Short mmCIF file of C-alpha atoms in Angstrom, two decimals:
data_model
loop_
_atom_site.label_atom_id
_atom_site.label_comp_id
_atom_site.label_asym_id
_atom_site.label_seq_id
_atom_site.Cartn_x
_atom_site.Cartn_y
_atom_site.Cartn_z
CA MET A 1 -178.92 -103.50 -45.02
CA SER A 2 -179.05 -105.21 -48.35
CA GLY A 3 -179.33 -103.07 -51.42
CA LEU A 4 -177.55 -100.04 -49.99
CA ILE A 5 -174.83 -99.96 -52.60
CA PRO A 6 -175.98 -98.99 -56.09
CA GLY A 7 -174.88 -101.76 -58.44
CA ASN A 8 -173.83 -99.40 -61.21
CA ILE A 9 -171.41 -97.24 -59.21
CA GLU A 10 -167.96 -98.64 -58.58
CA PRO A 11 -165.47 -97.19 -56.10
CA GLY A 12 -162.84 -95.05 -57.74
CA GLN A 13 -160.94 -91.82 -57.73
CA GLY A 14 -163.36 -88.92 -57.45
CA LYS A 15 -166.22 -90.91 -55.94
CA LEU A 16 -167.83 -90.15 -52.61
CA LEU A 17 -168.12 -92.72 -49.84
CA ILE A 18 -171.17 -92.09 -47.68
CA ALA A 19 -171.15 -93.97 -44.38
CA GLU A 20 -174.14 -96.26 -43.99
CA PRO A 21 -176.55 -95.00 -41.31
CA PHE A 22 -175.58 -97.45 -38.56
CA LEU A 23 -171.82 -97.76 -39.15
CA LYS A 24 -170.34 -98.90 -35.84
CA ASP A 25 -166.94 -97.28 -36.40
CA THR A 26 -167.30 -94.06 -34.39
CA TYR A 27 -164.51 -92.39 -36.34
CA PHE A 28 -166.37 -92.67 -39.64
CA ARG A 29 -169.96 -92.57 -38.35
CA ARG A 30 -172.12 -90.36 -40.62
CA THR A 31 -169.17 -89.18 -42.68
CA VAL A 32 -168.72 -88.43 -46.36
CA VAL A 33 -165.27 -89.24 -47.76
CA LEU A 34 -163.93 -87.96 -51.08
CA LEU A 35 -161.79 -90.70 -52.64
CA ALA A 36 -158.62 -89.10 -53.99
CA ALA A 37 -157.24 -92.46 -55.16
CA HIS A 38 -158.43 -96.06 -55.41
CA ASN A 39 -156.20 -98.64 -57.07
CA GLU A 40 -154.33 -101.89 -56.48
CA GLU A 41 -152.02 -100.13 -54.01
CA GLY A 42 -154.94 -99.12 -51.79
CA SER A 43 -157.20 -96.14 -51.38
CA PHE A 44 -157.11 -92.76 -49.71
CA GLY A 45 -159.37 -89.80 -49.32
CA PHE A 46 -160.56 -87.03 -47.04
CA ILE A 47 -163.51 -86.84 -44.65
CA LEU A 48 -165.46 -83.80 -45.82
CA ASN A 49 -167.72 -83.19 -42.84
CA LYS A 50 -165.61 -83.26 -39.65
CA GLU A 51 -164.73 -79.66 -38.88
CA LEU A 52 -162.04 -79.01 -36.29
CA GLU A 53 -162.05 -76.16 -33.76
CA ILE A 54 -158.97 -74.58 -35.32
CA SER A 55 -158.45 -72.16 -38.16
CA LEU A 56 -155.77 -72.30 -40.83
CA CYS A 57 -153.94 -69.22 -39.51
CA GLU A 58 -153.50 -70.99 -36.16
CA LEU A 59 -151.64 -73.78 -37.97
CA ILE A 60 -149.70 -71.69 -40.49
CA LYS A 61 -148.35 -68.67 -38.65
CA ASP A 62 -147.34 -66.57 -41.68
CA LEU A 63 -150.91 -66.34 -43.00
CA PRO A 64 -153.30 -63.47 -42.37
CA ASP A 65 -156.01 -63.90 -39.75
CA VAL A 66 -158.55 -65.49 -42.05
CA LYS A 67 -161.38 -67.64 -40.76
CA THR A 68 -160.56 -70.56 -43.02
CA LYS A 69 -161.82 -73.76 -41.44
CA VAL A 70 -159.74 -76.90 -41.11
CA PHE A 71 -161.28 -80.36 -41.24
CA LEU A 72 -160.22 -83.75 -39.94
CA GLY A 73 -159.43 -85.67 -43.12
CA GLY A 74 -158.89 -88.98 -41.38
CA PRO A 75 -156.83 -90.90 -38.85
CA VAL A 76 -153.65 -91.25 -40.95
CA GLN A 77 -150.79 -88.71 -40.76
CA ARG A 78 -152.67 -86.35 -38.47
CA ASP A 79 -149.53 -84.25 -38.13
CA ASN A 80 -149.73 -83.22 -41.82
CA LEU A 81 -151.87 -80.65 -43.59
CA PHE A 82 -153.58 -81.63 -46.85
CA TYR A 83 -155.88 -79.69 -49.13
CA ILE A 84 -158.25 -80.04 -52.04
CA HIS A 85 -159.15 -77.21 -54.37
CA SER A 86 -160.79 -76.15 -57.61
CA LEU A 87 -157.87 -73.99 -58.77
CA GLY A 88 -156.50 -76.47 -61.30
CA ASP A 89 -153.32 -75.46 -63.12
CA ILE A 90 -152.99 -72.28 -61.05
CA VAL A 91 -151.48 -74.56 -58.38
CA GLU A 92 -148.54 -76.40 -59.93
CA ASN A 93 -148.15 -80.11 -59.24
CA SER A 94 -151.74 -80.55 -58.09
CA VAL A 95 -153.42 -83.84 -58.97
CA GLU A 96 -156.90 -83.88 -60.49
CA ILE A 97 -159.30 -86.07 -58.55
CA GLY A 98 -162.17 -85.48 -60.95
CA GLY A 99 -165.02 -83.07 -61.62
CA GLY A 100 -162.75 -80.03 -61.39
CA ILE A 101 -161.47 -80.99 -57.91
CA TYR A 102 -157.71 -81.31 -57.26
CA TRP A 103 -155.59 -82.24 -54.29
CA GLY A 104 -152.18 -81.02 -53.24
CA GLY A 105 -149.81 -78.98 -55.31
CA ASP A 106 -147.47 -76.10 -54.53
CA PHE A 107 -148.40 -74.89 -51.04
CA GLU A 108 -146.49 -71.63 -51.50
CA THR A 109 -148.91 -70.78 -54.32
CA ILE A 110 -151.88 -71.51 -52.05
CA LYS A 111 -150.41 -69.30 -49.30
CA SER A 112 -149.73 -66.51 -51.77
CA LEU A 113 -153.31 -66.64 -53.07
CA ILE A 114 -154.63 -66.49 -49.50
CA ARG A 115 -152.38 -63.52 -48.62
CA ARG A 116 -153.59 -61.62 -51.70
CA ASN A 117 -157.21 -62.58 -50.95
CA GLU A 118 -157.47 -64.25 -54.38
CA VAL A 119 -158.97 -67.52 -53.18
CA SER A 120 -162.23 -68.16 -51.36
CA ARG A 121 -163.35 -70.87 -48.95
CA LYS A 122 -165.45 -72.27 -51.78
CA GLN A 123 -162.26 -72.95 -53.76
CA VAL A 124 -160.05 -74.71 -51.22
CA ARG A 125 -160.55 -76.95 -48.18
CA PHE A 126 -157.85 -77.93 -45.69
CA PHE A 127 -157.51 -81.18 -43.75
CA ILE A 128 -155.43 -82.57 -40.93
CA GLY A 129 -154.69 -86.18 -41.83
CA TYR A 130 -156.35 -88.41 -44.38
CA SER A 131 -158.34 -91.64 -44.55
CA GLY A 132 -156.40 -94.59 -45.92
CA TRP A 133 -157.14 -98.19 -46.82
CA SER A 134 -154.60 -100.92 -47.55
CA PRO A 135 -154.98 -102.98 -50.76
CA GLY A 136 -158.38 -104.68 -50.74
CA GLN A 137 -159.46 -103.18 -47.40
CA LEU A 138 -161.99 -100.74 -48.86
CA ASP A 139 -163.39 -103.48 -51.10
CA GLU A 140 -163.99 -105.62 -48.00
CA GLU A 141 -165.76 -102.72 -46.27
CA LEU A 142 -167.92 -102.30 -49.35
CA LYS A 143 -168.83 -106.00 -49.26
CA GLU A 144 -169.84 -105.48 -45.63
CA ARG A 145 -172.02 -102.59 -46.86
CA SER A 146 -170.29 -100.04 -44.65
CA TRP A 147 -170.33 -97.45 -47.43
CA ILE A 148 -172.68 -96.13 -50.08
CA ILE A 149 -170.90 -94.96 -53.23
CA SER A 150 -171.97 -91.76 -54.94
CA ASP A 151 -170.73 -89.68 -57.84
CA LEU A 152 -168.74 -86.55 -57.12
CA ASP A 153 -170.71 -83.31 -56.88
CA LYS A 154 -168.32 -80.35 -56.85
CA LYS A 155 -170.89 -78.20 -55.08
CA ARG A 156 -171.23 -80.73 -52.28
CA VAL A 157 -167.47 -81.14 -51.90
CA LEU A 158 -166.36 -77.52 -51.65
CA GLU A 159 -169.42 -75.35 -51.23
CA SER A 160 -171.74 -77.43 -49.09
CA ARG A 161 -172.57 -76.81 -45.46
CA HIS A 162 -170.49 -79.54 -43.86
CA LYS A 163 -172.91 -80.17 -40.97
CA ASP A 164 -175.65 -81.29 -43.36
CA LEU A 165 -173.40 -82.97 -45.91
CA TRP A 166 -174.12 -86.57 -44.92
CA LYS A 167 -177.90 -86.07 -45.03
CA ASN A 168 -177.81 -84.01 -48.22
CA ALA A 169 -175.56 -86.50 -50.02
CA LEU A 170 -178.06 -89.26 -49.25
CA LYS A 171 -181.00 -87.12 -50.36
CA ASP A 172 -179.18 -86.34 -53.63
CA MET A 173 -179.22 -90.06 -54.41
CA GLY A 174 -183.03 -90.23 -54.53
CA SER A 175 -185.89 -91.39 -52.36
CA GLU A 176 -184.46 -94.87 -51.76
CA TYR A 177 -181.50 -93.29 -49.93
CA ALA A 178 -183.16 -90.11 -48.64
CA GLN A 179 -185.00 -92.14 -45.99
CA PHE A 180 -181.65 -93.08 -44.40
CA ALA A 181 -180.95 -89.40 -43.70
CA ASN A 182 -183.72 -89.43 -41.09
CA TYR A 183 -182.62 -92.57 -39.25
CA PRO A 184 -181.44 -92.01 -35.67
CA GLU A 185 -177.76 -92.68 -34.95
CA ASP A 186 -178.77 -95.37 -32.49
CA PRO A 187 -181.10 -97.88 -34.23
CA GLN A 188 -182.56 -98.83 -30.84
CA LEU A 189 -184.10 -95.34 -30.70
CA ASN A 190 -186.03 -95.95 -33.91
#
């Protein structure tokens, strides 16, 4: 699959990783990952389009019965809850990823905003676990053309329908990539 990775987009904090159409790794097949960090110490991010069959109030018992979805962020630390948001400085100690998207911060503030109904699903997304790469590992996967790199689109990250995210992210990149959105998961069925 030569030519899948645009030459002018480098991996980095705030970029999206779009799984190439025939990625063999079943865990990351047809996923979109938001990179929260990418440096000499490694990389980490969150899978944006793997919804779990559990709501936030089932995980955090002192929250109202809201239908906030929880996503599988990746295979690392699956016993921890992580979140990204567009609330900025409202949530102390949050770290800006880019494009008005932040991760982490004071969870008590997040819970308080949820209790007072002052935050919407389009402002925060919750994850169990995260996706992590050791130093150089993601670069090797990029050389193998496992991922297509795209710029961050805030609308796609927080507001998008997660089921169509992989296809829509490819279509957003133009006709050269839009064709991949229609490929079958099994290339032998093509």
